[in-house]
Short mmCIF file of C-alpha atoms in Angstrom, two decimals:
data_model
loop_
_atom_site.label_atom_id
_atom_site.label_comp_id
_atom_site.label_asym_id
_atom_site.label_seq_id
_atom_site.Cartn_x
_atom_site.Cartn_y
_atom_site.Cartn_z
CA MET A 21 -4.68 -143.12 163.37
CA THR A 22 -8.55 -144.33 164.15
CA SER A 23 -11.14 -145.21 161.38
CA ALA A 24 -14.83 -143.41 162.22
CA GLU A 25 -16.87 -146.59 163.23
CA PHE A 26 -20.77 -146.95 161.89
CA ILE A 27 -22.46 -148.47 165.16
CA VAL A 28 -26.29 -149.65 164.31
CA HIS A 29 -28.02 -148.31 167.80
CA ASP A 30 -31.76 -148.06 168.26
CA PRO A 31 -33.11 -149.81 171.64
CA ARG A 32 -36.57 -148.26 170.59
CA SER A 33 -36.72 -151.44 167.65
CA VAL A 34 -36.88 -153.62 170.99
CA PRO A 35 -40.12 -154.31 172.91
CA LEU A 36 -39.98 -152.46 176.43
CA PRO A 37 -40.20 -155.82 178.24
CA ARG A 38 -37.41 -157.06 176.54
CA ARG A 39 -36.17 -154.09 176.55
CA VAL A 40 -35.75 -154.02 180.63
CA LEU A 41 -34.95 -157.34 180.41
CA VAL A 42 -31.92 -156.86 178.26
CA ARG A 43 -29.93 -154.18 180.22
CA LEU A 44 -30.45 -155.72 182.79
CA VAL A 45 -28.14 -159.10 181.68
CA VAL A 46 -25.46 -156.41 179.89
CA ALA A 47 -25.45 -154.63 182.82
CA ILE A 48 -24.83 -158.62 185.10
CA ALA A 49 -22.47 -158.52 181.53
CA ARG A 50 -19.89 -155.30 182.78
CA LEU A 51 -19.63 -156.39 186.62
CA LEU A 52 -18.60 -160.20 185.13
CA ALA A 53 -16.90 -158.88 182.48
CA VAL A 54 -14.59 -157.47 185.01
CA GLN A 55 -13.76 -160.24 187.32
CA ARG A 56 -10.55 -162.34 186.47
CA PRO A 57 -11.55 -164.67 183.46
CA ARG A 58 -10.74 -167.78 185.35
CA ARG A 59 -13.70 -166.31 187.74
CA ILE A 60 -15.46 -165.75 184.11
CA ARG A 61 -15.47 -169.27 183.19
CA ILE A 62 -16.72 -170.69 186.35
CA VAL A 63 -19.62 -168.59 186.69
CA LEU A 64 -20.09 -169.58 183.30
CA GLY A 65 -19.81 -172.95 183.50
CA ARG A 66 -22.02 -173.45 186.54
CA LEU A 67 -25.11 -171.49 184.22
CA SER A 68 -24.35 -173.52 180.85
CA ARG A 69 -25.19 -176.79 182.81
CA GLY A 70 -29.59 -177.53 182.31
CA ALA A 71 -29.44 -175.84 179.28
CA ARG A 72 -30.18 -176.46 174.88
CA PRO A 73 -27.34 -175.76 173.38
CA ALA A 74 -28.84 -172.74 171.32
CA THR A 75 -29.29 -172.17 167.17
CA VAL A 76 -27.56 -169.67 165.49
CA ASP A 77 -30.97 -167.94 165.51
CA GLN A 78 -31.35 -167.91 168.63
CA VAL A 79 -27.83 -166.95 169.11
CA ARG A 80 -28.41 -164.38 166.21
CA LYS A 81 -31.63 -162.38 167.88
CA ALA A 82 -29.77 -162.14 170.81
CA ARG A 83 -26.54 -160.67 169.71
CA GLU A 84 -29.17 -157.99 167.96
CA ASP A 85 -30.87 -156.87 170.61
CA VAL A 86 -28.30 -156.68 173.52
CA VAL A 87 -26.49 -154.47 170.62
CA ALA A 88 -29.48 -152.61 169.47
CA VAL A 89 -30.20 -151.74 173.80
CA SER A 90 -26.06 -151.28 174.61
CA LEU A 91 -23.99 -148.95 172.76
CA ALA A 92 -20.80 -150.24 174.91
CA CYS A 93 -21.75 -153.60 173.19
CA ALA A 94 -22.64 -152.23 170.15
CA GLY A 95 -18.82 -150.68 169.21
CA ARG A 96 -15.77 -153.32 168.42
CA GLU A 97 -13.93 -152.88 171.97
CA GLY A 98 -16.91 -154.13 173.22
CA CYS A 99 -17.01 -157.98 172.08
CA LEU A 100 -16.18 -159.19 176.17
CA VAL A 101 -19.42 -157.36 177.39
CA ARG A 102 -21.35 -158.47 173.97
CA SER A 103 -20.43 -162.14 174.02
CA LEU A 104 -21.38 -161.91 177.76
CA ALA A 105 -24.35 -160.47 177.73
CA THR A 106 -25.14 -162.84 174.69
CA VAL A 107 -24.87 -165.90 176.55
CA LEU A 108 -26.73 -164.24 179.73
CA LEU A 109 -29.60 -163.76 177.43
CA CYS A 110 -30.11 -166.50 176.32
CA ARG A 111 -29.46 -168.69 179.10
CA VAL A 112 -32.31 -166.41 180.23
CA HIS A 113 -34.27 -169.05 177.66
CA GLY A 114 -32.99 -171.81 178.36
CA GLN A 115 -30.54 -171.69 175.49
CA TRP A 116 -26.89 -172.05 175.39
CA PRO A 117 -24.76 -171.05 173.28
CA THR A 118 -20.94 -171.90 172.78
CA TRP A 119 -18.72 -168.85 174.34
CA CYS A 120 -15.32 -167.77 173.07
CA VAL A 121 -11.87 -166.27 173.69
CA GLY A 122 -9.22 -166.17 171.52
CA ALA A 123 -6.24 -164.30 169.98
CA ARG A 124 -5.70 -163.64 166.10
CA ARG A 125 -3.52 -166.07 164.88
CA LEU A 126 -1.12 -163.73 162.62
CA PRO A 127 0.65 -160.41 163.79
CA PRO A 128 -0.36 -158.47 165.51
CA PHE A 129 -2.00 -159.57 168.71
CA GLY A 130 -5.47 -158.84 169.70
CA ALA A 131 -7.76 -160.72 171.87
CA HIS A 132 -11.43 -160.94 171.05
CA ALA A 133 -14.36 -162.82 173.18
CA TRP A 134 -17.05 -163.72 170.74
CA VAL A 135 -20.02 -166.18 170.67
CA GLU A 136 -20.78 -169.45 168.45
CA ALA A 137 -24.14 -171.68 167.62
CA GLU A 138 -23.74 -174.98 165.87
CA GLY A 139 -19.67 -174.48 165.02
CA THR A 140 -19.86 -171.03 163.77
CA ALA A 141 -19.36 -168.42 165.37
CA VAL A 142 -22.36 -165.67 165.26
CA GLY A 143 -22.76 -162.20 164.27
CA GLU A 144 -18.28 -161.80 163.55
CA GLU A 145 -17.42 -160.84 160.69
CA TYR A 146 -13.85 -162.17 160.43
CA PRO A 147 -13.58 -165.08 158.63
CA PRO A 148 -13.83 -168.44 160.65
CA ASP A 149 -10.03 -168.99 160.90
CA TYR A 150 -9.71 -165.44 162.02
CA PHE A 151 -9.17 -166.34 165.57
CA ARG A 152 -7.64 -169.40 167.89
CA PRO A 153 -10.35 -170.00 171.12
CA LEU A 154 -8.43 -170.36 173.52
CA PHE A 155 -10.80 -171.52 176.03
CA THR A 156 -14.18 -172.02 175.59
CA VAL A 157 -17.52 -172.82 177.85
CA GLU A 158 -19.57 -174.77 176.31
CA CYS A 159 -23.10 -175.83 176.43
CA ALA A 160 -22.87 -178.19 180.07
CA GLY A 161 -25.96 -180.29 179.50
CA SER A 162 -25.25 -181.54 176.14
CA ALA A 163 -21.69 -182.03 177.38
CA ASP A 164 -23.37 -184.22 180.10
CA ARG A 165 -25.88 -186.22 177.84
CA GLU A 166 -22.98 -186.73 175.34
CA SER A 167 -19.91 -187.64 177.97
CA GLY A 168 -22.19 -189.03 180.87
CA SER A 169 -19.55 -186.31 182.74
CA SER A 170 -21.52 -184.07 185.60
CA GLY A 171 -20.61 -180.65 185.20
CA SER A 172 -17.84 -180.66 182.63
CA SER A 173 -18.09 -176.79 181.13
CA GLY A 174 -14.42 -177.69 179.58
CA SER A 175 -14.18 -177.84 175.47
CA SER A 176 -13.04 -180.36 173.28
CA ARG A 177 -11.65 -178.10 171.64
CA PRO A 178 -7.68 -177.68 171.53
CA GLY A 179 -6.57 -174.85 173.11
CA SER A 180 -9.22 -175.43 175.76
CA SER A 181 -8.70 -175.02 178.96
CA GLY A 182 -11.68 -175.78 180.67
CA PRO A 183 -11.50 -177.49 184.35
CA GLY A 184 -10.02 -181.29 183.70
CA SER A 185 -7.96 -179.94 181.10
CA PRO A 186 -3.67 -179.07 181.35
CA GLY A 187 -5.05 -175.34 181.53
CA GLY A 188 -7.88 -175.45 184.33
CA SER A 189 -7.58 -176.01 187.63
CA GLY A 190 -8.05 -179.32 189.59
CA ARG A 191 -9.37 -177.51 191.87
CA GLU A 192 -12.54 -176.86 190.94
CA ALA A 193 -13.06 -180.05 189.14
CA GLN A 194 -12.62 -181.31 192.66
CA SER A 195 -15.73 -178.37 193.82
CA ARG A 196 -18.32 -179.72 192.56
CA GLY A 197 -18.08 -183.37 192.65
#
């Protein structure tokens, strides 16, 4: 049994130049979403380099534009493409939120992808501890400044599996130098 879902989809609420940019970003996100998780993590880790950490307001605006322009991203099942498009749109403007992939803490199993800024899930209707992050891609620019390392895109969160962590591949870290 399925329940009806109300989706806000109003592409004209976004100005035309921005709408074109958002559609392009959503198309790229769709291409990225069909890749293996490891490949997605590598690509996002590289894209996050040199970006500034995004604020909640910046991420909220990017997510609202993605949802307004793309009907596929507006639905409940569009979380992967929606979250990828949101981080890519933020990156176009030089910012990077934390991209998260995880699963429900309680049965039944349910995977989810979302975006966080300033430690807060942006635009999610679920309680903060509803999902357990399996891996994240944080702003590499801020990690570089804080830890002095270069090219780190892994998270210090429990359960994350970025390069150099137990779940990550040493080959990924070696290929970056």
